[in-house]
PDB file of C-alpha atoms in Angstrom:
ATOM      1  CA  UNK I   1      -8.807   5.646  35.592  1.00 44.00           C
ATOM      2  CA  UNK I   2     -10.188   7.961  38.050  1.00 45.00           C
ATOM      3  CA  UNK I   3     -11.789   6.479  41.142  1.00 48.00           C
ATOM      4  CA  UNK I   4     -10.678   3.011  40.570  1.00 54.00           C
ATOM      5  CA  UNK I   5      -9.513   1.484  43.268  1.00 57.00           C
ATOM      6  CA  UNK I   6      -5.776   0.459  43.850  1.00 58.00           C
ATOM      7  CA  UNK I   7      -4.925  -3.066  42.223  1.00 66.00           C
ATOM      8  CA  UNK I   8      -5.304  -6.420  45.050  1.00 90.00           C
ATOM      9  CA  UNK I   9      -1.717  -7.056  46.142  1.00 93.00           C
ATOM     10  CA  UNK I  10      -1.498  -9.803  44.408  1.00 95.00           C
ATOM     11  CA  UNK I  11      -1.860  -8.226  41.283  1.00 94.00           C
ATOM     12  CA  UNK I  12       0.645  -5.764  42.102  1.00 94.00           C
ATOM     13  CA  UNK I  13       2.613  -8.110  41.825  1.00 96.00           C
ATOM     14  CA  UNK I  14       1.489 -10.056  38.819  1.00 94.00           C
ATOM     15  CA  UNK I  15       1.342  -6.371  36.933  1.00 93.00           C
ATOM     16  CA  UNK I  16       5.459  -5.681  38.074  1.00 95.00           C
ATOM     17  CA  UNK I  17       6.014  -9.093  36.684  1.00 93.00           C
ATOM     18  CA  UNK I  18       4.175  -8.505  33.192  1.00 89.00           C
ATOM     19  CA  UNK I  19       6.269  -4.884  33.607  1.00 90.00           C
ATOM     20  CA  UNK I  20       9.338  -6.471  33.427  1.00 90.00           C
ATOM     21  CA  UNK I  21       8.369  -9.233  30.599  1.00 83.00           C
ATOM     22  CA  UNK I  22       8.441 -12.240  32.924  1.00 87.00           C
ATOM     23  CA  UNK I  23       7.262 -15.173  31.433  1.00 83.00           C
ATOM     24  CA  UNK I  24       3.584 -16.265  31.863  1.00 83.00           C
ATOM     25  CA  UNK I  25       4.525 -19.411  34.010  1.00 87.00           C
ATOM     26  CA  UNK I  26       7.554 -17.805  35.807  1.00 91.00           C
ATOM     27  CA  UNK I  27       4.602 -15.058  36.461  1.00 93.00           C
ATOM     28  CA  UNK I  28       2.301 -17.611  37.799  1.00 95.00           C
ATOM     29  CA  UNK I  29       4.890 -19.367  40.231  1.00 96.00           C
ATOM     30  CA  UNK I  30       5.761 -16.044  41.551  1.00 97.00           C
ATOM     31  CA  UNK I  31       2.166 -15.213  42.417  1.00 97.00           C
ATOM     32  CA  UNK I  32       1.353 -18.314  43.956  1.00 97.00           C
ATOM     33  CA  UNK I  33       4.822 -18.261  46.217  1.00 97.00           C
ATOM     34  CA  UNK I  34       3.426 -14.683  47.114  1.00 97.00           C
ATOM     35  CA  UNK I  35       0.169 -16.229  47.879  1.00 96.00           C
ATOM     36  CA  UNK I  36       1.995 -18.801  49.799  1.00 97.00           C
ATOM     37  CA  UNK I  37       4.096 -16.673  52.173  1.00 97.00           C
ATOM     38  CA  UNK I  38       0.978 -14.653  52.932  1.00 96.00           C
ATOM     39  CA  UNK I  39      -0.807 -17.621  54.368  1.00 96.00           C
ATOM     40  CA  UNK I  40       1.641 -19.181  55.845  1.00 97.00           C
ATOM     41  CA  UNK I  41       2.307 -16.033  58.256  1.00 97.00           C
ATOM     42  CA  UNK I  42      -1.451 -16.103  58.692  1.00 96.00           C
ATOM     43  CA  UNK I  43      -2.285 -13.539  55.806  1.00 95.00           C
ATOM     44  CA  UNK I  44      -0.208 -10.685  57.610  1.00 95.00           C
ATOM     45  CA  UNK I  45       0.892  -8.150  55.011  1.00 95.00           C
ATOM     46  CA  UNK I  46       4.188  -8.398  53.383  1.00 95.00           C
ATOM     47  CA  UNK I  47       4.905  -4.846  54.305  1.00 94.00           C
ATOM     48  CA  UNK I  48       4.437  -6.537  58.207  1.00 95.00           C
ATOM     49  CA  UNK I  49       7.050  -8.899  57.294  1.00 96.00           C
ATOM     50  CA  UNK I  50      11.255  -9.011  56.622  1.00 94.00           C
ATOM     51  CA  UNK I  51      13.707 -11.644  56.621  1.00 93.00           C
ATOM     52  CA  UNK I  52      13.033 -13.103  59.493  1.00 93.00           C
ATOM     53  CA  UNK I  53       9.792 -14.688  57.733  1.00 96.00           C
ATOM     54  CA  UNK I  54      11.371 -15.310  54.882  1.00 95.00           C
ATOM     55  CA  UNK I  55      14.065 -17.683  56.736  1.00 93.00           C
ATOM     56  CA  UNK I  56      10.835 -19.346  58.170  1.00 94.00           C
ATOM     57  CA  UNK I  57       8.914 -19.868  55.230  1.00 96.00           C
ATOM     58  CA  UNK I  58      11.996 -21.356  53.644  1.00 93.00           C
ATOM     59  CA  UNK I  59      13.501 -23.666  56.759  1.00 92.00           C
ATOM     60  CA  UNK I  60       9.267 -24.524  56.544  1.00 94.00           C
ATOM     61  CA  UNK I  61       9.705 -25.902  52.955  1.00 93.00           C
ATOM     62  CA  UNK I  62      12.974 -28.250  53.400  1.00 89.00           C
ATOM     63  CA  UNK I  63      12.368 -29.137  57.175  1.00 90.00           C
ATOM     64  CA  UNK I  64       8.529 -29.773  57.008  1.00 92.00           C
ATOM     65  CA  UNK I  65       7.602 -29.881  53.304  1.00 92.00           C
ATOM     66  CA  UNK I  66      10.792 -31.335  52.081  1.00 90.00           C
ATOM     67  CA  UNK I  67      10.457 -30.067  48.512  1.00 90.00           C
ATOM     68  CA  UNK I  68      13.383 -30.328  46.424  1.00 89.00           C
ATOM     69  CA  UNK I  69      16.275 -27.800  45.803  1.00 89.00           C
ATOM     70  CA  UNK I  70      14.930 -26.368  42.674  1.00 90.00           C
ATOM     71  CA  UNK I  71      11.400 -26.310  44.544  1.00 93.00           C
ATOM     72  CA  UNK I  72      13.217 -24.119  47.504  1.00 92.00           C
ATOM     73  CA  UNK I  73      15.442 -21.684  45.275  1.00 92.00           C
ATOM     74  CA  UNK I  74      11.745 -21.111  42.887  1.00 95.00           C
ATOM     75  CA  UNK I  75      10.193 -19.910  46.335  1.00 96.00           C
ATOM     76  CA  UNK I  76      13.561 -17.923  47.130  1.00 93.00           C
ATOM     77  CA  UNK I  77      13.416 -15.777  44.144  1.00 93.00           C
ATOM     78  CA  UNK I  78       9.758 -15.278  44.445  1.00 96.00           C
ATOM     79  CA  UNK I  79      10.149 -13.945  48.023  1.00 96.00           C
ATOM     80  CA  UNK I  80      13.779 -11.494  46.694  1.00 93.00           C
ATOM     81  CA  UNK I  81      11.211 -10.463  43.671  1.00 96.00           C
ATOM     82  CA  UNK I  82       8.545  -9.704  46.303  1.00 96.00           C
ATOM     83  CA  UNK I  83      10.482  -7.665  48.315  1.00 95.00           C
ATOM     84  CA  UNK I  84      13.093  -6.094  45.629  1.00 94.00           C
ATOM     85  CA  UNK I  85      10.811  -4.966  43.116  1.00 95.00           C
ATOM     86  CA  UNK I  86       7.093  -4.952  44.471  1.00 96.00           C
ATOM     87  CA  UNK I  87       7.682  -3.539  47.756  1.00 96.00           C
ATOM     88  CA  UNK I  88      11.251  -1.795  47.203  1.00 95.00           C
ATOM     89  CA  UNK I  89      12.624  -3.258  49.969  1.00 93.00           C
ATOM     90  CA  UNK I  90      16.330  -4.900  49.815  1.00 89.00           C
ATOM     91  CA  UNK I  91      16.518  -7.976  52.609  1.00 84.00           C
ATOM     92  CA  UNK I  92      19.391  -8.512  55.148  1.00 83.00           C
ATOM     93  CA  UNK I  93      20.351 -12.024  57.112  1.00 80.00           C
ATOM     94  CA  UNK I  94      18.955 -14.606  54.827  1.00 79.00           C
ATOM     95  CA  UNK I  95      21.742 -16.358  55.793  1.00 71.00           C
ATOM     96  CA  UNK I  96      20.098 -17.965  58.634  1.00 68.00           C
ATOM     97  CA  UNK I  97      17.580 -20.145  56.541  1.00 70.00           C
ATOM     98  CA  UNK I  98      17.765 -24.126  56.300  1.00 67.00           C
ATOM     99  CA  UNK I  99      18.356 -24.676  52.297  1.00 70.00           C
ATOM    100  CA  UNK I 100      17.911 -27.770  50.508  1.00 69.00           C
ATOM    101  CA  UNK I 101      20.903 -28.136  48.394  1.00 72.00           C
ATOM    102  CA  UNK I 102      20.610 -29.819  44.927  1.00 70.00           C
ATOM    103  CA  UNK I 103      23.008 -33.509  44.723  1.00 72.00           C
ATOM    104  CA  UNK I 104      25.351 -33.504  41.738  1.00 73.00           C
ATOM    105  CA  UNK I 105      24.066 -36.369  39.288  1.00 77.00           C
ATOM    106  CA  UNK I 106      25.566 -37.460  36.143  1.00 81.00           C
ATOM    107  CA  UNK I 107      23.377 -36.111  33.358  1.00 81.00           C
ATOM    108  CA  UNK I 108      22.208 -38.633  31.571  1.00 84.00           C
ATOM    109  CA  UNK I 109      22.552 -38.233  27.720  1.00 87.00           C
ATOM    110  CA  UNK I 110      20.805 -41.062  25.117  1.00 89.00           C
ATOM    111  CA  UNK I 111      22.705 -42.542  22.674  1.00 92.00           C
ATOM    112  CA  UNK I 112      21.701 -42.022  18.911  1.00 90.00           C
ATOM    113  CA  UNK I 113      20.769 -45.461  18.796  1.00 94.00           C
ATOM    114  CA  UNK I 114      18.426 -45.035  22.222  1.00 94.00           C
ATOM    115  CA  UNK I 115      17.167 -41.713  20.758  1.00 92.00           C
ATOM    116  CA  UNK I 116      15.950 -43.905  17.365  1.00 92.00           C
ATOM    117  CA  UNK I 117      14.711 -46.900  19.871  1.00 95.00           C
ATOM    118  CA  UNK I 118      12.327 -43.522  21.210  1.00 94.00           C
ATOM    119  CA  UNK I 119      11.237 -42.233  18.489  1.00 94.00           C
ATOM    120  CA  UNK I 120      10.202 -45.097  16.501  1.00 94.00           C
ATOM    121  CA  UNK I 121       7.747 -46.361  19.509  1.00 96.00           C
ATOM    122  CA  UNK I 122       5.847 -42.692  19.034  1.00 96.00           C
ATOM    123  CA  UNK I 123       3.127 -41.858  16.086  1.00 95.00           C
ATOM    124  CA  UNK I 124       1.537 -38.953  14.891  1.00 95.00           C
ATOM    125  CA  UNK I 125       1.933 -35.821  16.407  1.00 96.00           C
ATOM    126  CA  UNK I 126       3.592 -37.045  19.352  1.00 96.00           C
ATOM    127  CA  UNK I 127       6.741 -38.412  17.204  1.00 96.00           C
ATOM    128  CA  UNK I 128       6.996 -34.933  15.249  1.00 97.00           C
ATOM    129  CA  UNK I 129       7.138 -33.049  18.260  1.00 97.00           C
ATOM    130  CA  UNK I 130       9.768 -35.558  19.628  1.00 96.00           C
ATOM    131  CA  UNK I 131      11.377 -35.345  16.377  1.00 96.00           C
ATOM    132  CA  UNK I 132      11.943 -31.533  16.410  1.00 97.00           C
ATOM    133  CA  UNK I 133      12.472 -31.420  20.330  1.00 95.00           C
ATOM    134  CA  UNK I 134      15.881 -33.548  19.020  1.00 94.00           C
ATOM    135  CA  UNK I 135      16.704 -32.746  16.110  1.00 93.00           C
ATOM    136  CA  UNK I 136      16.093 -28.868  16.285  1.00 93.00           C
ATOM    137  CA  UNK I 137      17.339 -28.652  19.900  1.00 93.00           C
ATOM    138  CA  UNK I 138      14.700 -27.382  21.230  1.00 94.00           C
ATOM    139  CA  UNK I 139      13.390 -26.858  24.718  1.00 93.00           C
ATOM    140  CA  UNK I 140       9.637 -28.166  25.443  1.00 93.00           C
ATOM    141  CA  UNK I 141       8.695 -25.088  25.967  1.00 90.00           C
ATOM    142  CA  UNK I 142      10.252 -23.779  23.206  1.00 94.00           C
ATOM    143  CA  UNK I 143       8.198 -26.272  20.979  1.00 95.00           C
ATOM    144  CA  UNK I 144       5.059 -25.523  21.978  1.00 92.00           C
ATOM    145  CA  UNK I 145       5.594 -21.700  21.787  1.00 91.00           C
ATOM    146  CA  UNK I 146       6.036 -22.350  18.068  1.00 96.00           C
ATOM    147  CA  UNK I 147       3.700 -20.275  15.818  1.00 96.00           C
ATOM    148  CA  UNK I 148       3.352 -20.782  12.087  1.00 97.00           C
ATOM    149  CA  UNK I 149       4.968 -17.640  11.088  1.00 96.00           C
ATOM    150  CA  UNK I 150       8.206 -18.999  12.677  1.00 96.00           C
ATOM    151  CA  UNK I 151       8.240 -22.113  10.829  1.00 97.00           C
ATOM    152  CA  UNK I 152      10.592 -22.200   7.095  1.00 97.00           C
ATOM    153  CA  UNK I 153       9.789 -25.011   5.458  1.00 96.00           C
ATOM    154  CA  UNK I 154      11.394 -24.097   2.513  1.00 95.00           C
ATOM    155  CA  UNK I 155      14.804 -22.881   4.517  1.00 95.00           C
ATOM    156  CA  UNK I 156      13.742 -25.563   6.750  1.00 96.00           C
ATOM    157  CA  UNK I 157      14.052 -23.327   9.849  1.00 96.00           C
ATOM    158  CA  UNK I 158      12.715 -22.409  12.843  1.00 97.00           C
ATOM    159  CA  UNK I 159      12.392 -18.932  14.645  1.00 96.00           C
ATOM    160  CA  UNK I 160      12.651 -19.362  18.592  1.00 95.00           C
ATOM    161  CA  UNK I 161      10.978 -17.016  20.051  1.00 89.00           C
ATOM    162  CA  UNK I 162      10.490 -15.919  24.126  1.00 81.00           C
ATOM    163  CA  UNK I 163      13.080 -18.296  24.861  1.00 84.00           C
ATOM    164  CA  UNK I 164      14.518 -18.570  28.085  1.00 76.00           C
ATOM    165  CA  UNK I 165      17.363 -15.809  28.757  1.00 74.00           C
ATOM    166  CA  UNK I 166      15.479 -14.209  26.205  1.00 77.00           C
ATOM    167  CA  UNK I 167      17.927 -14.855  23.373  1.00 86.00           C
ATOM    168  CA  UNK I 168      15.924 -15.689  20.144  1.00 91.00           C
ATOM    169  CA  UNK I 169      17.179 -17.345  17.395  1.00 94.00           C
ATOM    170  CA  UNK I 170      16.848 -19.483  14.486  1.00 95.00           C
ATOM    171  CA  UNK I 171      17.555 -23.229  14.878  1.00 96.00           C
ATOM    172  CA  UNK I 172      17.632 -25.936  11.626  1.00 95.00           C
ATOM    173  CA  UNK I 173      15.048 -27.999  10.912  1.00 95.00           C
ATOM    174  CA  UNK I 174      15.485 -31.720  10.906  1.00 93.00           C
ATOM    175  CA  UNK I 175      14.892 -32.745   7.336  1.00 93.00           C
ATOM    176  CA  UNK I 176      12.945 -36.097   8.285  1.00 92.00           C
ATOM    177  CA  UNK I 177      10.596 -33.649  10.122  1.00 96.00           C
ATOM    178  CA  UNK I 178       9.669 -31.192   6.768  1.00 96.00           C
ATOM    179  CA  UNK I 179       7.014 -33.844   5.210  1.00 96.00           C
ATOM    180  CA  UNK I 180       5.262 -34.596   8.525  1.00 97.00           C
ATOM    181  CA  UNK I 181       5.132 -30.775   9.483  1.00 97.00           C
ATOM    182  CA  UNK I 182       4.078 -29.830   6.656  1.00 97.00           C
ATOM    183  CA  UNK I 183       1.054 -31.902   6.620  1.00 97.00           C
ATOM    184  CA  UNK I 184       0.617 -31.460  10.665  1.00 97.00           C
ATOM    185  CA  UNK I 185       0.386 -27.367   9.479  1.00 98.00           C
ATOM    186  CA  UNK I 186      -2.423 -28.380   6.534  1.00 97.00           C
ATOM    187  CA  UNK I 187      -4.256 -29.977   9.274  1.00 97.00           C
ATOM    188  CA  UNK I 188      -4.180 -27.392  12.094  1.00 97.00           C
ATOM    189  CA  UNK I 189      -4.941 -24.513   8.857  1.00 97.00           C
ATOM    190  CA  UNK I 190      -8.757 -26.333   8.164  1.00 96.00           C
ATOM    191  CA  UNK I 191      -9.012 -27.049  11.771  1.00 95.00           C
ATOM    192  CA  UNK I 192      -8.282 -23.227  12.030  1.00 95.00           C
ATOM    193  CA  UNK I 193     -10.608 -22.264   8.990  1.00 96.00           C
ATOM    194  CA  UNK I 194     -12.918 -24.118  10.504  1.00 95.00           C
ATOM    195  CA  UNK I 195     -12.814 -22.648  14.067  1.00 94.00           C
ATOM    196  CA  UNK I 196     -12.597 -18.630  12.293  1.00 94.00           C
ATOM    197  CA  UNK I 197     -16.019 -19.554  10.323  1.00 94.00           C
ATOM    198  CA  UNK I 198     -17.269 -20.325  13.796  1.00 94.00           C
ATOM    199  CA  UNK I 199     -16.480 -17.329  14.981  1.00 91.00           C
ATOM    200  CA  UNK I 200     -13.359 -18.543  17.053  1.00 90.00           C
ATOM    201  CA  UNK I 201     -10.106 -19.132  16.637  1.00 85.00           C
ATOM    202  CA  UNK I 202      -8.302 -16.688  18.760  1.00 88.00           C
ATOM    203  CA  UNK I 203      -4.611 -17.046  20.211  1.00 90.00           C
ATOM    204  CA  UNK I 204      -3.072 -15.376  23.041  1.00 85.00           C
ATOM    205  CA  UNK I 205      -0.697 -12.661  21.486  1.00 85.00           C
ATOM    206  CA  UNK I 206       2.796 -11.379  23.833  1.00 79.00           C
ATOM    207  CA  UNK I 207       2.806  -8.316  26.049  1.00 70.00           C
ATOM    208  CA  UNK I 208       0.964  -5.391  23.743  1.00 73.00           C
ATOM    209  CA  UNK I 209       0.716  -7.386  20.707  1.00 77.00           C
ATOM    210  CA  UNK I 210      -2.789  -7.581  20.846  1.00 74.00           C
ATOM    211  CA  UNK I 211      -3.608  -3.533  21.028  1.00 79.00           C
ATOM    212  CA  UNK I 212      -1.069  -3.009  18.507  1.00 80.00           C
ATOM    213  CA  UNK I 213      -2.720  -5.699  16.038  1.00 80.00           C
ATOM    214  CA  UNK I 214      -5.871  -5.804  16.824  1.00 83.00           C
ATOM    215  CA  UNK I 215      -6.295  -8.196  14.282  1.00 86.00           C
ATOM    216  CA  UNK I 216      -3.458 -10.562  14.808  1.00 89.00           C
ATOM    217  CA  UNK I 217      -4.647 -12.949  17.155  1.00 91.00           C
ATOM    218  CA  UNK I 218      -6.837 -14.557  14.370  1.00 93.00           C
ATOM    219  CA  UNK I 219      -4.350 -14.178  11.392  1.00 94.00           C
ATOM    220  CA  UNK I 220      -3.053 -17.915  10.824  1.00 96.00           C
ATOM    221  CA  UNK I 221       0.661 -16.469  10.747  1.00 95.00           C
ATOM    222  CA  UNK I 222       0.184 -16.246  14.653  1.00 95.00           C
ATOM    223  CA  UNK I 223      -2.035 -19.479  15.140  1.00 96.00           C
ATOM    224  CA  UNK I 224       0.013 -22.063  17.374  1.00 95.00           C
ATOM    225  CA  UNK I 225       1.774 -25.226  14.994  1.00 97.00           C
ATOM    226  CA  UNK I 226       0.529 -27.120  18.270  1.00 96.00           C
ATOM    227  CA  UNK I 227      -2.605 -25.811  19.710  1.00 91.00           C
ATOM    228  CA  UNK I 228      -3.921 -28.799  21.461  1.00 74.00           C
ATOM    229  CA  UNK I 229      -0.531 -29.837  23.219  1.00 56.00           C
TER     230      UNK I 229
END
């Protein structure tokens, strides 16, 4: 728009992450490792700043904050995002930063048994959500980005959407689960009914979803299977 001022730097670079389809919370860890960085070097501007701050910020996390591995390398790519594709700037001599390195564990896998011992302590919606975390395979995310439209009773099927890697695709359904679910979705539909009456009932649609169909974001095809969780 003409005379509108240039976006805040920080939404430069939550509008290149939204550009290339980030997700919302790997969007919102980004910004706030921007936002972090900034501060720490006194709120200089990145374009002030290389990989000699970088290495600081970083050896600052393990030596001082002691965060964990996964904590560090979430920072790491923030700051390589920052610099790769906001400011178009490649960084040399990282090497020199103090990294926390991740310990190999044992993964720890239940037994059916232990997964039934689980599952019979939950109720409600709480043991249906368990119940299709296990049975479908799903990831936690994964569940609650479930919408109604990607839910096949009949097939008894699931449509996984935005998944991480961005690979959809369709997952069974755990038969125990089809009675429960479908009653869960009879209960979030009047809940819904009841909210659209009210005037309300709108869901957050992906990327341009929401010009294309304006519409949409009220349709119950598109209404979450777990909007309180």
């Amino acid at each position: 728009m003409a005379g509108s001022r240039p976006p805040r730097f920080l939404e430069r670079v939550r509008l290149e992450a939204r550009r290339r389809r980030l997700s919302l919370r790997t969007e919102e860890a980004y910004v706030g490792w921007v936002r972090r960085f900034i501060l720490f070097h006194g709120k200089r501007h990145p374009n002030e700043m290389g990989a000699s701050e970088v290495i600081a910020f970083l050896t600052h996390l393990t030596v001082e904050r002691r965060v964990s591995p996964s904590t560090q390398n979430q920072a790491f790519s923030a700051l390589v995002f920052l610099f790769r594709r906001v400011l178009d700037r490649e960084l040399e001599g990282l090497d020199g930063a103090v990294r926390a390195r991740e310990p190999a564990r044992i993964p720890v896998v239940l037994t059916r048994d232990e997964v039934r011992a689980v599952l019979t302590k939950l109720q409600g919606t709480k043991r249906l959500q368990a119940t299709l975390l296990y049975g479908g395979g799903l990831r936690l995310l994964e569940l609650l980005r479930l919408r109604v439209k990607d839910v096949d009773l009949e097939r008894r099927q699931l449509s996984i959407r935005e998944p991480k890697g961005g690979r959809e695709r369709m997952t069974p359904m755990p038969r125990r689960a089809v009675e429960s679910l479908s009653a869960h979705l009879a209960e979030v539909k009047r809940i819904w009914r009841r909210d659209r009456a009210a005037g309300a009932g709108h869901v957050l649609l992906p990327w341009a979803l929401g010009r294309k169909y304006p519409g949409a974001s009220t349709e119950w095809g598109w209404q979450w299977v777990f909007p309180a969780a």
